[in-house]
CSV table of C-alpha atoms in Angstrom, one decimal:
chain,number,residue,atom,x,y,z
A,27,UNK,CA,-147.4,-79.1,-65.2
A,28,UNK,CA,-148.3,-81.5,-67.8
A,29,UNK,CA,-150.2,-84.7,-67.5
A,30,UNK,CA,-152.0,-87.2,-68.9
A,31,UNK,CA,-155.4,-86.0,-68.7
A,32,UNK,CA,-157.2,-88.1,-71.0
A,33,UNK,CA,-156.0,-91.1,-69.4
A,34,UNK,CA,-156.8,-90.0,-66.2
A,35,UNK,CA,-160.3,-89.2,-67.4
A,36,UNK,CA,-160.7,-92.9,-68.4
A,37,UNK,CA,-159.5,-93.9,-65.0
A,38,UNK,CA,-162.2,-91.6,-63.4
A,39,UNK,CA,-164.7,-93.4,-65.6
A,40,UNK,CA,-163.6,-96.7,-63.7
A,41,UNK,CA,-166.6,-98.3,-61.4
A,42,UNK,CA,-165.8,-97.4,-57.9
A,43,UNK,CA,-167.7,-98.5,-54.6
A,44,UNK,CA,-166.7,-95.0,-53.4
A,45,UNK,CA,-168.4,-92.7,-55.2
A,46,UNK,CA,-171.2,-90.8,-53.5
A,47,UNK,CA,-173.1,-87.3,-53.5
A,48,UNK,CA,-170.9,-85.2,-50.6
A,49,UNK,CA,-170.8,-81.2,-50.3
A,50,UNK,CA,-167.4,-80.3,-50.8
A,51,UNK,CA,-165.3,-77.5,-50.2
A,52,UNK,CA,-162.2,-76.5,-51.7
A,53,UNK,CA,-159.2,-75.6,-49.8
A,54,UNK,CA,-159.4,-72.0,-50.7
A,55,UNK,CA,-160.9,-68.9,-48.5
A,56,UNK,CA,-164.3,-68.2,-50.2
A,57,UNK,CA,-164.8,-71.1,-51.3
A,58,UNK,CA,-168.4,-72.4,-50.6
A,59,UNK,CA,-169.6,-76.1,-50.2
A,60,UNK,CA,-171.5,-77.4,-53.1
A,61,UNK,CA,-173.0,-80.5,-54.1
A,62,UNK,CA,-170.3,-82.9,-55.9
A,63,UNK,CA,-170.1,-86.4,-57.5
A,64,UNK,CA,-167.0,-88.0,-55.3
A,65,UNK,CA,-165.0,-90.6,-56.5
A,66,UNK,CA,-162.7,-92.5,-55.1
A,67,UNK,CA,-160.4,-94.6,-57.6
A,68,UNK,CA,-156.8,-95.7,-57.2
A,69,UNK,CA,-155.4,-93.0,-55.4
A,70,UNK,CA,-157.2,-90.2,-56.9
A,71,UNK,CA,-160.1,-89.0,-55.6
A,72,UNK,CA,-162.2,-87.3,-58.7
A,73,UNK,CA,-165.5,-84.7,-58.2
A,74,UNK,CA,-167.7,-84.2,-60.9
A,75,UNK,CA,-171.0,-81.8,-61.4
A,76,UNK,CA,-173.6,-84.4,-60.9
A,77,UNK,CA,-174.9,-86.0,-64.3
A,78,UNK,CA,-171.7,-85.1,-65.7
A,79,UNK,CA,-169.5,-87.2,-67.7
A,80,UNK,CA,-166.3,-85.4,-67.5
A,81,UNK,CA,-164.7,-84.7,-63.7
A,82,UNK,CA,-164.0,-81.4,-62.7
A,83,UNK,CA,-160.9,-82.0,-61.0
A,84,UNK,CA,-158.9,-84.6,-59.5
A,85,UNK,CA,-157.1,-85.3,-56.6
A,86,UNK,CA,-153.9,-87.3,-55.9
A,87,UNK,CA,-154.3,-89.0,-51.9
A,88,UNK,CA,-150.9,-89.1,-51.3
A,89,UNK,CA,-149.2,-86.9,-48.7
A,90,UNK,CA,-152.3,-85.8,-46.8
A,91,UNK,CA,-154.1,-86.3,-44.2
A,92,UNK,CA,-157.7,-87.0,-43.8
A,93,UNK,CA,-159.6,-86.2,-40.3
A,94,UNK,CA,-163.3,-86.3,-39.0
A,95,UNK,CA,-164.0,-82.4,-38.7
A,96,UNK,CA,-167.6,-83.7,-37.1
A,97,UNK,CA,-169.9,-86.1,-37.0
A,98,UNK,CA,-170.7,-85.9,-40.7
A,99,UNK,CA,-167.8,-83.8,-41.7
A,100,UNK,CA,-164.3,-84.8,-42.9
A,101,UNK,CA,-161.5,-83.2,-44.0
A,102,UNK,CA,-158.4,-84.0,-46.5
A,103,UNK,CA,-155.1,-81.8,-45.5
A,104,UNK,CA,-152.2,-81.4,-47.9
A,105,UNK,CA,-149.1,-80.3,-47.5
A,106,UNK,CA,-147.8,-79.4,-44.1
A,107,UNK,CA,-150.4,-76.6,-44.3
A,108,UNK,CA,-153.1,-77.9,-41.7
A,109,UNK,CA,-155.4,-74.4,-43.1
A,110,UNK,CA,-155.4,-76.1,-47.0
A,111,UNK,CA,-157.9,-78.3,-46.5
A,112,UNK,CA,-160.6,-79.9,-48.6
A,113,UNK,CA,-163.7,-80.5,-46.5
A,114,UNK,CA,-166.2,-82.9,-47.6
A,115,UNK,CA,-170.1,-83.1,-46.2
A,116,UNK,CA,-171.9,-86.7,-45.8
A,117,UNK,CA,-174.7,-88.2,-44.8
A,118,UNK,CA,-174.6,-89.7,-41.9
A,119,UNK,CA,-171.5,-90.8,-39.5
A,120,UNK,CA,-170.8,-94.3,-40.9
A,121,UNK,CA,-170.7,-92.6,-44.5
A,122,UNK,CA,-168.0,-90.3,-43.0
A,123,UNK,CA,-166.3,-93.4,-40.7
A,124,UNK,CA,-165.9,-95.0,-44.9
A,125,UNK,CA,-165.0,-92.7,-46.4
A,126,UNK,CA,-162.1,-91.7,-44.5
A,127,UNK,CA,-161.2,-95.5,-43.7
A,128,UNK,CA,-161.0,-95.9,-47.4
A,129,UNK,CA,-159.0,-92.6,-48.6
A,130,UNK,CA,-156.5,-93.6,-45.8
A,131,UNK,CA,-156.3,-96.7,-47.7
A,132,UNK,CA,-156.0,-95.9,-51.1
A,133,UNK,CA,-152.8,-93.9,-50.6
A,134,UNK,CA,-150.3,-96.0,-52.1
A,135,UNK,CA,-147.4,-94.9,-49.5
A,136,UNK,CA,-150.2,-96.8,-46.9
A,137,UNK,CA,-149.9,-100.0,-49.0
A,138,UNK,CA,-147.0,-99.8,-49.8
A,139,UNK,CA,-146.3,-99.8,-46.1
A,140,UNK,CA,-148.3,-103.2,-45.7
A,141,UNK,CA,-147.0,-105.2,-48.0
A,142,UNK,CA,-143.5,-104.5,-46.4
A,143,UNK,CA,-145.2,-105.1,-42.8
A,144,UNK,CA,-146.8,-108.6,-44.5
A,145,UNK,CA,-143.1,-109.7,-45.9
A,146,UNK,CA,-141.9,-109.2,-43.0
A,147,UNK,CA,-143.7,-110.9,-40.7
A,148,UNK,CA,-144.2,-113.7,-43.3
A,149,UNK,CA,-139.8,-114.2,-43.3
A,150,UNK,CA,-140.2,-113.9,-39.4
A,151,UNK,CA,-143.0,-116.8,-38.8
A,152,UNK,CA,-142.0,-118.8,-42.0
A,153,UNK,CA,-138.2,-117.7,-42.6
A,154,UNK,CA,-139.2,-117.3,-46.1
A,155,UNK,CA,-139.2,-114.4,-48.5
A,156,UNK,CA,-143.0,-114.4,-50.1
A,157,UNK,CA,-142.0,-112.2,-52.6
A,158,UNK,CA,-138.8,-114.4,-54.1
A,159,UNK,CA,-141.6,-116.8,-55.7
A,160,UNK,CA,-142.2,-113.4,-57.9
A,161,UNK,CA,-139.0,-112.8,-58.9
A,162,UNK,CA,-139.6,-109.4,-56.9
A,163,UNK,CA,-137.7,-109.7,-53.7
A,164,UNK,CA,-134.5,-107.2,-54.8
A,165,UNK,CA,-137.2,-104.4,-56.7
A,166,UNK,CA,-136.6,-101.7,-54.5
A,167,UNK,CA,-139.9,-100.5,-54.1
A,168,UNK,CA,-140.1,-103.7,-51.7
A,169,UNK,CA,-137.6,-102.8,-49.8
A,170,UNK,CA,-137.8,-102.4,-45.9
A,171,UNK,CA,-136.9,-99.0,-44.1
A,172,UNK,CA,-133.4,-100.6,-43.4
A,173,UNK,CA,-133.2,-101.6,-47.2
A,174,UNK,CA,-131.9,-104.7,-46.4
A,175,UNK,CA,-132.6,-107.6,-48.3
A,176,UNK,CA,-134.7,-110.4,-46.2
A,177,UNK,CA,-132.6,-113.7,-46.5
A,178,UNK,CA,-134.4,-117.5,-46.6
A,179,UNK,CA,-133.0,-118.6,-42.9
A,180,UNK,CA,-132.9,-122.4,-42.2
A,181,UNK,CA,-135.5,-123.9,-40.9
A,182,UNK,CA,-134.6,-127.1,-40.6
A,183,UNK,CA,-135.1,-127.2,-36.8
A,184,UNK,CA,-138.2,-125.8,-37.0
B,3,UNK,CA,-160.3,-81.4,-66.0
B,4,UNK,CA,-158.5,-80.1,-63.3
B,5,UNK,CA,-155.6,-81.4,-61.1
B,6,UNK,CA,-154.3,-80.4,-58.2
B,7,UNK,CA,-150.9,-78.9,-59.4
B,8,UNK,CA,-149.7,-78.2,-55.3
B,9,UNK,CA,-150.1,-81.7,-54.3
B,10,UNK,CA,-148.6,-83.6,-56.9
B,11,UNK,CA,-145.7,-81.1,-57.1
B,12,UNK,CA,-146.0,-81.7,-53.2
B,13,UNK,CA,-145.4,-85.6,-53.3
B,14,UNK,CA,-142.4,-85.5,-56.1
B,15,UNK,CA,-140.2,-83.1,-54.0
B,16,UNK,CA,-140.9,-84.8,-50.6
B,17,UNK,CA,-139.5,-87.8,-49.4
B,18,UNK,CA,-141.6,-90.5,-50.0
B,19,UNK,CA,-139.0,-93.2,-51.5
B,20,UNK,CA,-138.3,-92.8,-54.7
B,21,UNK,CA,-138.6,-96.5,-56.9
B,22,UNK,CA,-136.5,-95.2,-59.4
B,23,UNK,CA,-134.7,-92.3,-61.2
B,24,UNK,CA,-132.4,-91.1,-64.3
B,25,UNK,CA,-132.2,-90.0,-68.0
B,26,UNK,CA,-134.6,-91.2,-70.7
B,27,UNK,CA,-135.3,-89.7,-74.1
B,28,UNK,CA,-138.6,-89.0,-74.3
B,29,UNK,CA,-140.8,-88.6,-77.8
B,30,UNK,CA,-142.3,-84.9,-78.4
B,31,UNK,CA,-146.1,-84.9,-78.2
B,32,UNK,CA,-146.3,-83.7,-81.3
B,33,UNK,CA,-142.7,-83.2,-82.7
B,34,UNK,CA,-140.9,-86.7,-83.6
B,35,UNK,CA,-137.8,-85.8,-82.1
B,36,UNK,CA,-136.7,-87.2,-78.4
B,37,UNK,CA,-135.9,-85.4,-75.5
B,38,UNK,CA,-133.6,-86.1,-73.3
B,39,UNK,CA,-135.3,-85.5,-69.6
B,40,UNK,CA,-134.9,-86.8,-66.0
B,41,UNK,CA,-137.4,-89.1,-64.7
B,42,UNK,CA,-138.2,-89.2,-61.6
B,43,UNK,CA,-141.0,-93.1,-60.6
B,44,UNK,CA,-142.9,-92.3,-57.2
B,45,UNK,CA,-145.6,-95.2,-56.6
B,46,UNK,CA,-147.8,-95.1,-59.9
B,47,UNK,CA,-146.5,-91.4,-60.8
B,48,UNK,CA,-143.7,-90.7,-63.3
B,49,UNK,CA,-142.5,-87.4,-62.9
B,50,UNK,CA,-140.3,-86.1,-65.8
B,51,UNK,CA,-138.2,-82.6,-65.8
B,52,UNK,CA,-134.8,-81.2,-67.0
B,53,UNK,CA,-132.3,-82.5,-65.2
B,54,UNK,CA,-132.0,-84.2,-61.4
B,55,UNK,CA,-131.7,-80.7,-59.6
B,56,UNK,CA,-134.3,-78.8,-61.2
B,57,UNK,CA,-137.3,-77.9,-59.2
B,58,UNK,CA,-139.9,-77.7,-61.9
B,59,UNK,CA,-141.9,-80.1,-62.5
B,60,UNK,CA,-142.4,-80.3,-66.5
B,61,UNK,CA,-144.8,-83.2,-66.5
B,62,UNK,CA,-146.6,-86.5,-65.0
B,63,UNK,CA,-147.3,-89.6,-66.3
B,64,UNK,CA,-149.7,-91.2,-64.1
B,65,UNK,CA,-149.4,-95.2,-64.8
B,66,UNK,CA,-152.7,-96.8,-64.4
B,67,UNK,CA,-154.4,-98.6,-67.2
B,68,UNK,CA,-151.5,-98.9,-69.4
B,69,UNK,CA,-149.2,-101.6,-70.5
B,70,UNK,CA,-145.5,-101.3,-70.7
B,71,UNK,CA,-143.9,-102.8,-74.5
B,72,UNK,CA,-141.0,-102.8,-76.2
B,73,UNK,CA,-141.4,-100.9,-79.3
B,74,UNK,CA,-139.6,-100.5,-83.1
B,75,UNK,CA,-137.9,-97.5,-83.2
B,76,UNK,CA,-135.1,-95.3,-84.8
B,77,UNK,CA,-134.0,-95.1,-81.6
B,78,UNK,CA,-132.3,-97.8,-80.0
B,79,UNK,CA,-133.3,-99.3,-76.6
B,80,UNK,CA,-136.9,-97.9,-76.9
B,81,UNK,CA,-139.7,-99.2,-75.0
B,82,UNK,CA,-143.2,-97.2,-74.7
B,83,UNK,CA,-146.1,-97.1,-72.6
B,84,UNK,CA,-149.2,-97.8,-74.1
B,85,UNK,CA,-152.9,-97.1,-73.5
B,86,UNK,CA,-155.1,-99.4,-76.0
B,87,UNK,CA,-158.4,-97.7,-75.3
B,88,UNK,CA,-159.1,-95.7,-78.3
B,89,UNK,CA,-158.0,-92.3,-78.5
B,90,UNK,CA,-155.9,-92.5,-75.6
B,91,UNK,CA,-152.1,-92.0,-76.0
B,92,UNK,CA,-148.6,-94.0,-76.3
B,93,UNK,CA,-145.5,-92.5,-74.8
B,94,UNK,CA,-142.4,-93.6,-76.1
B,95,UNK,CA,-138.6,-93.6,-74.7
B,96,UNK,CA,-135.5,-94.3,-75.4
B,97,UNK,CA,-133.1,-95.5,-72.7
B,98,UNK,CA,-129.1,-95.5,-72.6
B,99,UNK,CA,-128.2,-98.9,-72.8
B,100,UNK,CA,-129.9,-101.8,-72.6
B,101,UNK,CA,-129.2,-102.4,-68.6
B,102,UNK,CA,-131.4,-99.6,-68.1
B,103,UNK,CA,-134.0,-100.2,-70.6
B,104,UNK,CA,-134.5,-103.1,-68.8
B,105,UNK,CA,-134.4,-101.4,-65.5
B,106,UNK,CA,-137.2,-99.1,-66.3
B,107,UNK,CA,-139.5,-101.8,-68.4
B,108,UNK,CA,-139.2,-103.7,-65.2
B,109,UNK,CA,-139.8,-100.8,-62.8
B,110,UNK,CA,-142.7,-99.8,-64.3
B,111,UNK,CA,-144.3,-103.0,-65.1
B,112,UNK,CA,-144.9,-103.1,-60.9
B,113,UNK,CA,-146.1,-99.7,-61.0
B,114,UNK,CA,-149.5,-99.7,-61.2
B,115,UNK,CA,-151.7,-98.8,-58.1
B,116,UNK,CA,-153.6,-102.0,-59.3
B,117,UNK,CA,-150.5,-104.0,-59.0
B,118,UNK,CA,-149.6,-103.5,-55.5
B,119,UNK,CA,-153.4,-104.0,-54.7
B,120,UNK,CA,-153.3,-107.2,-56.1
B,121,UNK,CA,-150.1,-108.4,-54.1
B,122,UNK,CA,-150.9,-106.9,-50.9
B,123,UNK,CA,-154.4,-108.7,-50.8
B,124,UNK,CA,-151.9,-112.0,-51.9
B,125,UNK,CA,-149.4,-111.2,-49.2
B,126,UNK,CA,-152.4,-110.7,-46.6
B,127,UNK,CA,-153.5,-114.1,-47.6
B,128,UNK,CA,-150.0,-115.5,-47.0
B,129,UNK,CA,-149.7,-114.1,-43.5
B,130,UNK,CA,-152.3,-115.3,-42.3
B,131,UNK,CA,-152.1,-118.8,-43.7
B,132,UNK,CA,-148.5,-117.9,-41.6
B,133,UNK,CA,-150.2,-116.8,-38.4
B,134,UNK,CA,-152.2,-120.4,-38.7
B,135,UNK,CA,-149.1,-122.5,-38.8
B,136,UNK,CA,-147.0,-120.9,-36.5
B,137,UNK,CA,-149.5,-120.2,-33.7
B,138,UNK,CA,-147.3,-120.0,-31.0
B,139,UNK,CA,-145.1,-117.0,-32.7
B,140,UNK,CA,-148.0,-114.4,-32.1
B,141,UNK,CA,-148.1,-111.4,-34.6
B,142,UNK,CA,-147.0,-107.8,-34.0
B,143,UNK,CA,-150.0,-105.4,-33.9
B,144,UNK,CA,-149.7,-103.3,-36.8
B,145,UNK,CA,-150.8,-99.2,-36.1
B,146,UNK,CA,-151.8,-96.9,-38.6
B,147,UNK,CA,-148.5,-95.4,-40.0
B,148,UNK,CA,-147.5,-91.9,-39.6
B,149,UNK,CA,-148.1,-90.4,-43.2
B,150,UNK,CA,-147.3,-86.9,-41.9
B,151,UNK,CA,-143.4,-86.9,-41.5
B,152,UNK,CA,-143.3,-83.5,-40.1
B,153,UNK,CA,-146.1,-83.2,-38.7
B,154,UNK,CA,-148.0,-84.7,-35.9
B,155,UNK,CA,-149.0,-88.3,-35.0
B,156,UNK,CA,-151.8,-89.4,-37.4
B,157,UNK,CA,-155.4,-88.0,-36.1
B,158,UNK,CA,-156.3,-89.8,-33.3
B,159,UNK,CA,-159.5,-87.9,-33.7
B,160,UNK,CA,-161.5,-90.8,-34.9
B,161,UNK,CA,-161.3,-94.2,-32.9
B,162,UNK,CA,-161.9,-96.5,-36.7
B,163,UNK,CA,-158.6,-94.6,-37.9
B,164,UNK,CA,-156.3,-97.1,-35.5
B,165,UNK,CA,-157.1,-100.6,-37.7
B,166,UNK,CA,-155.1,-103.8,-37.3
B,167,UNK,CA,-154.7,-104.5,-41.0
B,168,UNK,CA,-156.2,-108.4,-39.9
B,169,UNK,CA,-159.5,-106.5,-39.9
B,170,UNK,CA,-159.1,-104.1,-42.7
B,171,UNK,CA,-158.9,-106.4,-45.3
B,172,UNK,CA,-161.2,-109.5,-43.6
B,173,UNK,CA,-163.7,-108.9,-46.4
B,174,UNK,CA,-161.3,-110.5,-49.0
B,175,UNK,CA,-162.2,-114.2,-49.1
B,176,UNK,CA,-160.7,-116.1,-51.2
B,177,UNK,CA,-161.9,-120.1,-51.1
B,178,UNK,CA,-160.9,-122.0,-48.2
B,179,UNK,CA,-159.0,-124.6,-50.5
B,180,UNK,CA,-157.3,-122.1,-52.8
B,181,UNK,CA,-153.5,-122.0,-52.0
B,182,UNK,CA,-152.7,-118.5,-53.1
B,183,UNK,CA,-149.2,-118.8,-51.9
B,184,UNK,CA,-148.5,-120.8,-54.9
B,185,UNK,CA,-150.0,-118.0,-57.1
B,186,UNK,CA,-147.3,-117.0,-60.2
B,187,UNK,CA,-149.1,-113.9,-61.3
B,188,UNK,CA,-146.2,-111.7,-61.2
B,189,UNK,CA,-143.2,-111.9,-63.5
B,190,UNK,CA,-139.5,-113.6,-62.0
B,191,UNK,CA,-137.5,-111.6,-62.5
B,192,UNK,CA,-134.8,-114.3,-64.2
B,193,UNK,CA,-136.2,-113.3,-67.2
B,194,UNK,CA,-135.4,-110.2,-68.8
B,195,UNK,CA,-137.6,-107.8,-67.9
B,196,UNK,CA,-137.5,-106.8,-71.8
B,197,UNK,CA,-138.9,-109.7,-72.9
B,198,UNK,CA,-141.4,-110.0,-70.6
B,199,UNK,CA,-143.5,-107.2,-72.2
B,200,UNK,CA,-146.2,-108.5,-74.5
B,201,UNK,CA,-149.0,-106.6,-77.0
B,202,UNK,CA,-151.8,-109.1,-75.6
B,203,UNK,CA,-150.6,-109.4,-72.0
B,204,UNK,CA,-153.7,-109.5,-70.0
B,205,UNK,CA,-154.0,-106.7,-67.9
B,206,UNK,CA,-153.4,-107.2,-64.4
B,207,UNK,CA,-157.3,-106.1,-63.4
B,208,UNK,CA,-159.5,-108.4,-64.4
B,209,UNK,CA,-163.2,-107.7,-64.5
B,210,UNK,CA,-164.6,-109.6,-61.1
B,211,UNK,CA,-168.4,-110.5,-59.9
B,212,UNK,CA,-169.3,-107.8,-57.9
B,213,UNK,CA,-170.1,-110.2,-55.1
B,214,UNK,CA,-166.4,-111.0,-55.0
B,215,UNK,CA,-164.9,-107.7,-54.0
B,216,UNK,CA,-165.4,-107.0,-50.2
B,217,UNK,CA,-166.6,-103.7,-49.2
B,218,UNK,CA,-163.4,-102.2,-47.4
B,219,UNK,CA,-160.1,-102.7,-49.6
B,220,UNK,CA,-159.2,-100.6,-51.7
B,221,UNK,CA,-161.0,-100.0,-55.0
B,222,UNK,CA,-159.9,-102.9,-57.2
B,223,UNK,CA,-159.8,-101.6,-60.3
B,224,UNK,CA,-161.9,-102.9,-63.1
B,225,UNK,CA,-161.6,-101.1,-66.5
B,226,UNK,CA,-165.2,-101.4,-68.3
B,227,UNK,CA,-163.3,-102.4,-71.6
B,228,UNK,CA,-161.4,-105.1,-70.4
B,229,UNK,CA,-163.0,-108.4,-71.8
B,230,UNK,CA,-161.0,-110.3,-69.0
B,231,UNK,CA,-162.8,-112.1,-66.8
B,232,UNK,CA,-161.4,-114.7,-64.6
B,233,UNK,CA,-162.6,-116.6,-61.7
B,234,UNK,CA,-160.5,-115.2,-58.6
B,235,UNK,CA,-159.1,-118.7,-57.4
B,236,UNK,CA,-157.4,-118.9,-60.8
B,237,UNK,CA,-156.8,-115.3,-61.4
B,238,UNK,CA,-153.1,-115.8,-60.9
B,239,UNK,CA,-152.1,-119.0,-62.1
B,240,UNK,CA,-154.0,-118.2,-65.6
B,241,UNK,CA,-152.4,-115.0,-65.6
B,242,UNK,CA,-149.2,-117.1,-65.3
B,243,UNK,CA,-149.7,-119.6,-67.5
B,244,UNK,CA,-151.3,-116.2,-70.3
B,245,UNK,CA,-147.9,-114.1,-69.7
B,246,UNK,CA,-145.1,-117.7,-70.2
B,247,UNK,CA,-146.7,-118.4,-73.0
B,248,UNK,CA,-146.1,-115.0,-74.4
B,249,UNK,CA,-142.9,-114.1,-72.9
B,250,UNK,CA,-141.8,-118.1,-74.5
B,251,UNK,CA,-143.0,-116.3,-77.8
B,252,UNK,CA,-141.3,-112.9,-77.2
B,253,UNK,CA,-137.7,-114.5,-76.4
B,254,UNK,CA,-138.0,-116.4,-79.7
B,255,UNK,CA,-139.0,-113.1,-81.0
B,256,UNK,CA,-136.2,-111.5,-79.7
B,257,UNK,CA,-133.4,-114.0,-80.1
B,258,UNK,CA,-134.3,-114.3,-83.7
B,259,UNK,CA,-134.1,-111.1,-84.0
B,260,UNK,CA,-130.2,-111.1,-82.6
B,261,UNK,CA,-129.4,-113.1,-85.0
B,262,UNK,CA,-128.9,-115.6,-81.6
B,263,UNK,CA,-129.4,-119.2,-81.4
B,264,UNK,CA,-132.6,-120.3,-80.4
B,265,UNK,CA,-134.2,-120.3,-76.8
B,266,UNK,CA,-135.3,-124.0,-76.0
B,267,UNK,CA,-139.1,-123.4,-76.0
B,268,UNK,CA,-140.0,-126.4,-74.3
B,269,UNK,CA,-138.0,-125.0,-70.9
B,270,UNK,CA,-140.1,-123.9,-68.4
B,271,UNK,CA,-139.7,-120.6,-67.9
B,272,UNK,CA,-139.7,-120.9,-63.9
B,273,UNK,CA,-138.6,-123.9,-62.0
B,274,UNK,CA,-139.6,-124.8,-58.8
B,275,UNK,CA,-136.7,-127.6,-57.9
């Protein structure tokens, strides 16, 4: 599959205040832990060879799942194959606790989930659509589960 | 550099809602002629292959860092995606008509990863300005969503997993006294999403003080080129104010061009009543 790696490689290049030392492991049988540059940027997370410029590889956070394996240990599952996992070595529990907070966040499914959660409750407590002001209410990628547009009710009596 | 080739063919087969789809000619890497292909816009990925059925994935444009324009062309309704950092590419398209063209310019204008960053931590902002004047209406507790559609709930395995999103973004602060609710950072959509595309649009990242990005929301982006650097209570309505005054200079542009009459410059481009 083609992509566009050299704009990705700028993205990895991005400052991030996720990026730390971890062991990782990839998902494949025989593979060993070893000591990687992780990077959390957008919804990618990028490992490089410490003191190198260029990342090894990249990883898109969407569609997985991301699980405390241990105290110090977490895990990133893709696919509906629970066994494909890419397990990742920290420091200390609250190193683990962040990371995992902020992969979960980073997926852009997650947000996309709160921004719908925030318009709604916004047209609920105010009767206003937050996002009209934008010009962005009808983009479909705004759109509730029920796809229906949120109308401005009267509140008049309110 | 490696990418996971599973995953990403993964996420454009499953269904995870799809922001947009259908035929665009796309340029050759190297040839000059243009393709015709099927795109496929998922979040911040464009996915392009043969036609809608097809189950190969021939390539993905991931959509961060660059700027959507319109661009000359032989073709007609072209528009491109561009990356200004040096060595980095343009792709260019060619839409049907010019509905679409201005479909897809708008489409993947809100793209970005950054984009919806910005506007959630703008719409967290608004509900709870909400929460504080309507007290009495309470708020819904909002769980962690279920990312795994087949399979089972998500990992209850750590207790910090199940986060009211109150908490998970309280280290955004913006100033007591700014009003971000009235913040026009984002394009109306009353105006033709094909004019709205500028050459010296600011990007929609600027660089921030460090001691102005909280600890736990996502990574906002901040490209170490950009030159942009705003102060975060004004981020928005300069970015406003940056883009009208561009887009005011793109519709002359344009209508010239059409051989139209000309667009009253001195409208604003979005009233408020």
């Amino acid at each position: 599959m083609r992509f566009n790696e050299k704009e990705l490689i700028c993205l990895s290049r991005q400052p991030s205040e996720m990026a730390a030392e971890l062991g990782m492991r990839g998902p494949k049988k025989g593979d060993v832990v070893k000591k990687r540059l992780v990077k959390l940027v957008v919804n990618f997370l990028f490992y490089f060879r410490t003191d190198e410029e260029e990342p090894i590889g990249a990883l898109l956070l969407e569609q997985c799942r991301v699980e405390r394996e241990d105290t110090q240990i977490f895990s990133i599952a893709f696919l509906d194959e629970a066994e494909r996992k890419y397990l990742f070595e920290c420091d200390s529990e609250e190193q683990c606790k962040d990371w995992i907070d902020s992969i979960i966040k980073a997926s852009y499914e997650f947000m996309r989930r709160n921004l719908i959660f925030y318009r709604t409750e916004i047209h609920r407590l105010t009767g206003k659509d937050p996002l009209e002001q934008y010009g962005i209410s009808d983009e479909t990628r705004f759109q509730g589960n029920s796809g229906s547009q949120l109308v401005a009710r009267d509140t008049s009596s309110l | 550099m490696k990418l996971d080739e599973k995953v990403v063919s993964f996420f454009e087969s499953c269904n995870s809602p799809v922001d947009k789809e259908g035929y665009l000619s796309k340029k050759g890497e190297l040839k000059t002629s243009y393709q015709k292909r099927w795109f496929l816009l998922k979040g911040n990925l464009l996915f392009y292959k043969e036609r809608p059925g097809e189950k190969d994935v021939i390539g993905v444009i991931v959509l961060e860092g660059c700027t959507v324009q319109l661009c000359e062309s032989e073709e007609q309704f072209a528009f491109s995606l561009v990356w200004s950092e040096p060595g980095l590419r343009t792709y260019k398209f060619a839409a049907e008509d010019q509905a679409s063209q201005e479909s897809w310019i708008k489409a993947l204008l809100s793209a970005s990863h950054s984009y919806l960053a910005l506007l959630v931590v703008d719409m967290e902002k608004q509900y709870r300005d909400a929460l504080v004047s309507h007290p009495s209406e309470g708020h819904r507790p909002f769980t962690m969503p279920n990312f795994h559609s087949a399979g089972p709930n998500y990992p209850t395995t750590s207790p910090s997993t199940n986060i009211s999103i109150r908490s998970s973004f309280a280290g955004q602060c913006v100033g007591p006294g700014a009003s971000l609710s009235s913040n026009q950072m984002l394009q109306p959509s009353n105006i033709s999403a094909a004019r709205a595309v500028s050459k010296k649009s600011p990007k929609l990242w600027p660089k921030k003080n460090s001691s102005m990005v909280p600890v736990r929301t996502p990574a906002l982006p901040m490209f170490e080129c950009s030159g942009l650097y705003l102060d975060p209570e004004e981020d928005f309505i300069k970015l406003h104010e940056d883009f009208g005054r561009e887009v005011k200079k793109l519709i002359a542009d344009w209508s010239r061009k059409r051989g139209g009459g000309e667009v009253g410059l001195e409208e604003t481009l979005i009233d408020f009543g």
